PDB file of C-alpha atoms in Angstrom:
ATOM      1  CA  UNK A 186     -29.356  17.851   2.746  1.00 57.00           C
ATOM      2  CA  UNK A 187     -27.734  15.454   5.231  1.00 58.00           C
ATOM      3  CA  UNK A 188     -28.086  12.536   2.815  1.00 54.00           C
ATOM      4  CA  UNK A 189     -26.491  14.577   0.017  1.00 49.00           C
ATOM      5  CA  UNK A 190     -23.501  15.411   2.200  1.00 44.00           C
ATOM      6  CA  UNK A 191     -23.191  11.788   3.333  1.00 43.00           C
ATOM      7  CA  UNK A 192     -23.369  10.583  -0.274  1.00 47.00           C
ATOM      8  CA  UNK A 193     -20.644  13.056  -1.304  1.00 45.00           C
ATOM      9  CA  UNK A 194     -18.400  11.866   1.528  1.00 45.00           C
ATOM     10  CA  UNK A 195     -18.912   8.215   0.594  1.00 44.00           C
ATOM     11  CA  UNK A 196     -18.346   8.906  -3.084  1.00 46.00           C
ATOM     12  CA  UNK A 197     -15.109  10.779  -2.371  1.00 45.00           C
ATOM     13  CA  UNK A 198     -13.686   7.653  -0.771  1.00 44.00           C
ATOM     14  CA  UNK A 199     -14.808   5.292  -3.540  1.00 47.00           C
ATOM     15  CA  UNK A 200     -12.075   3.767  -5.694  1.00 48.00           C
ATOM     16  CA  UNK A 201     -11.667   4.878  -9.284  1.00 48.00           C
ATOM     17  CA  UNK A 202     -10.948   1.381 -10.523  1.00 43.00           C
ATOM     18  CA  UNK A 203     -14.479   0.448 -11.538  1.00 52.00           C
ATOM     19  CA  UNK A 204     -12.929  -0.912 -14.714  1.00 63.00           C
ATOM     20  CA  UNK A 205     -12.174  -4.462 -15.548  1.00 95.00           C
ATOM     21  CA  UNK A 206      -8.841  -6.132 -14.950  1.00 96.00           C
ATOM     22  CA  UNK A 207      -9.221  -8.202 -18.139  1.00 96.00           C
ATOM     23  CA  UNK A 208      -9.615  -5.088 -20.268  1.00 97.00           C
ATOM     24  CA  UNK A 209      -6.791  -3.482 -18.307  1.00 98.00           C
ATOM     25  CA  UNK A 210      -4.498  -6.432 -19.001  1.00 98.00           C
ATOM     26  CA  UNK A 211      -4.999  -5.980 -22.747  1.00 98.00           C
ATOM     27  CA  UNK A 212      -4.380  -2.230 -22.513  1.00 98.00           C
ATOM     28  CA  UNK A 213      -1.336  -2.798 -20.292  1.00 98.00           C
ATOM     29  CA  UNK A 214       0.087  -5.196 -22.903  1.00 98.00           C
ATOM     30  CA  UNK A 215      -0.342  -2.565 -25.620  1.00 98.00           C
ATOM     31  CA  UNK A 216       0.606   0.604 -23.752  1.00 98.00           C
ATOM     32  CA  UNK A 217       2.740  -0.294 -20.715  1.00 98.00           C
ATOM     33  CA  UNK A 218       4.478  -3.650 -21.221  1.00 97.00           C
ATOM     34  CA  UNK A 219       7.385  -2.309 -23.275  1.00 96.00           C
ATOM     35  CA  UNK A 220       8.763  -0.521 -20.204  1.00 96.00           C
ATOM     36  CA  UNK A 221       7.062  -2.283 -17.284  1.00 97.00           C
ATOM     37  CA  UNK A 222       7.352  -5.841 -18.631  1.00 96.00           C
ATOM     38  CA  UNK A 223       4.503  -8.362 -18.898  1.00 95.00           C
ATOM     39  CA  UNK A 224       4.379  -8.910 -15.137  1.00 96.00           C
ATOM     40  CA  UNK A 225       4.883  -5.279 -14.070  1.00 97.00           C
ATOM     41  CA  UNK A 226       8.364  -5.967 -12.717  1.00 97.00           C
ATOM     42  CA  UNK A 227      10.100  -3.775 -15.283  1.00 96.00           C
ATOM     43  CA  UNK A 228      12.066  -4.269 -18.479  1.00 96.00           C
ATOM     44  CA  UNK A 229      15.767  -4.545 -17.515  1.00 96.00           C
ATOM     45  CA  UNK A 230      16.924  -3.141 -20.865  1.00 95.00           C
ATOM     46  CA  UNK A 231      14.775  -0.030 -20.510  1.00 95.00           C
ATOM     47  CA  UNK A 232      15.814   0.374 -16.868  1.00 95.00           C
ATOM     48  CA  UNK A 233      19.482   0.266 -17.873  1.00 96.00           C
ATOM     49  CA  UNK A 234      18.969   2.702 -20.744  1.00 96.00           C
ATOM     50  CA  UNK A 235      17.094   5.180 -18.528  1.00 95.00           C
ATOM     51  CA  UNK A 236      19.421   4.566 -15.577  1.00 95.00           C
ATOM     52  CA  UNK A 237      16.511   3.831 -13.254  1.00 95.00           C
ATOM     53  CA  UNK A 238      15.470   1.037 -10.949  1.00 94.00           C
ATOM     54  CA  UNK A 239      11.929  -0.123 -11.553  1.00 94.00           C
ATOM     55  CA  UNK A 240       9.710  -0.586  -8.531  1.00 96.00           C
ATOM     56  CA  UNK A 241       7.564  -3.641  -9.320  1.00 98.00           C
ATOM     57  CA  UNK A 242       3.953  -2.609  -9.828  1.00 98.00           C
ATOM     58  CA  UNK A 243       2.836  -5.416  -7.524  1.00 98.00           C
ATOM     59  CA  UNK A 244       5.046  -4.158  -4.684  1.00 98.00           C
ATOM     60  CA  UNK A 245       3.628  -2.893  -1.407  1.00 98.00           C
ATOM     61  CA  UNK A 246       4.922   0.585  -2.296  1.00 98.00           C
ATOM     62  CA  UNK A 247       2.880   0.778  -5.487  1.00 98.00           C
ATOM     63  CA  UNK A 248      -0.139  -1.135  -4.198  1.00 98.00           C
ATOM     64  CA  UNK A 249      -0.380   1.275  -1.238  1.00 98.00           C
ATOM     65  CA  UNK A 250      -0.981   4.179  -3.628  1.00 98.00           C
ATOM     66  CA  UNK A 251      -4.572   5.274  -4.071  1.00 98.00           C
ATOM     67  CA  UNK A 252      -6.321   4.941  -7.401  1.00 98.00           C
ATOM     68  CA  UNK A 253      -6.192   8.738  -7.665  1.00 98.00           C
ATOM     69  CA  UNK A 254      -2.395   8.672  -7.265  1.00 99.00           C
ATOM     70  CA  UNK A 255      -2.015   5.915  -9.865  1.00 98.00           C
ATOM     71  CA  UNK A 256      -4.286   7.785 -12.275  1.00 98.00           C
ATOM     72  CA  UNK A 257      -2.132  10.896 -11.891  1.00 98.00           C
ATOM     73  CA  UNK A 258       1.067   8.924 -12.558  1.00 98.00           C
ATOM     74  CA  UNK A 259      -0.443   7.300 -15.656  1.00 98.00           C
ATOM     75  CA  UNK A 260      -1.933  10.487 -17.097  1.00 98.00           C
ATOM     76  CA  UNK A 261       0.745  12.997 -16.070  1.00 98.00           C
ATOM     77  CA  UNK A 262       3.876  10.877 -15.767  1.00 97.00           C
ATOM     78  CA  UNK A 263       6.384  10.848 -12.927  1.00 96.00           C
ATOM     79  CA  UNK A 264      10.159  11.030 -12.932  1.00 95.00           C
ATOM     80  CA  UNK A 265      11.403   9.557 -16.208  1.00 95.00           C
ATOM     81  CA  UNK A 266       8.037   7.971 -16.944  1.00 95.00           C
ATOM     82  CA  UNK A 267       6.195  10.024 -19.509  1.00 96.00           C
ATOM     83  CA  UNK A 268       2.437  10.501 -19.431  1.00 98.00           C
ATOM     84  CA  UNK A 269       0.416   7.871 -21.251  1.00 97.00           C
ATOM     85  CA  UNK A 270      -1.759   9.802 -23.674  1.00 97.00           C
ATOM     86  CA  UNK A 271      -4.829   8.877 -25.660  1.00 98.00           C
ATOM     87  CA  UNK A 272      -6.560   6.875 -22.933  1.00 98.00           C
ATOM     88  CA  UNK A 273     -10.112   7.460 -21.793  1.00 98.00           C
ATOM     89  CA  UNK A 274     -10.902   7.657 -18.081  1.00 97.00           C
ATOM     90  CA  UNK A 275     -12.441   4.175 -18.336  1.00 97.00           C
ATOM     91  CA  UNK A 276      -9.270   2.778 -19.918  1.00 98.00           C
ATOM     92  CA  UNK A 277      -7.121   4.292 -17.160  1.00 98.00           C
ATOM     93  CA  UNK A 278      -9.441   2.686 -14.602  1.00 97.00           C
ATOM     94  CA  UNK A 279      -9.094  -0.652 -16.392  1.00 98.00           C
ATOM     95  CA  UNK A 280      -5.288  -0.425 -16.273  1.00 98.00           C
ATOM     96  CA  UNK A 281      -5.436   0.406 -12.566  1.00 98.00           C
ATOM     97  CA  UNK A 282      -7.732  -2.597 -12.002  1.00 98.00           C
ATOM     98  CA  UNK A 283      -5.151  -4.811 -13.733  1.00 98.00           C
ATOM     99  CA  UNK A 284      -2.244  -3.312 -11.765  1.00 98.00           C
ATOM    100  CA  UNK A 285      -4.155  -4.160  -8.577  1.00 98.00           C
ATOM    101  CA  UNK A 286      -3.961  -7.859  -9.581  1.00 97.00           C
ATOM    102  CA  UNK A 287      -0.153  -7.885  -9.839  1.00 97.00           C
ATOM    103  CA  UNK A 288       1.969  -9.580  -7.200  1.00 92.00           C
ATOM    104  CA  UNK A 289       5.534  -8.634  -6.166  1.00 86.00           C
TER     105      UNK A 289
END
C-alpha cells in the first residue's frame, strides 16, 4: 500500500512532455506558427490584428508554467487564443516538448 501511494505521488509530479521536441517542432510549424511565428516570438501582423501583445514562448513567464498549464492553454485556449483541436495527447506533449526548447 505504501509503495502504491508513493508511486502515485511521484507520478503526479512527473512532466507530461514525454513527447519528442522534433515531432513537436513539425506540429508547431503546421498548427501554431501562423500566430506564434517560427521562433515562438509571435507574428506581428496577427498581434496587431488581434490587438494583443505576444509573450514569447521562450520567456521566463511561459517557461515557468507547468506542462499541465500549457496543455490546458493548448487544448482549451486562453484569452484571444482559441483551442487547438484535433491533436492527440501525444501530439500536445510533443508541442510542449518543443516549446520547452525555445529561448527568449
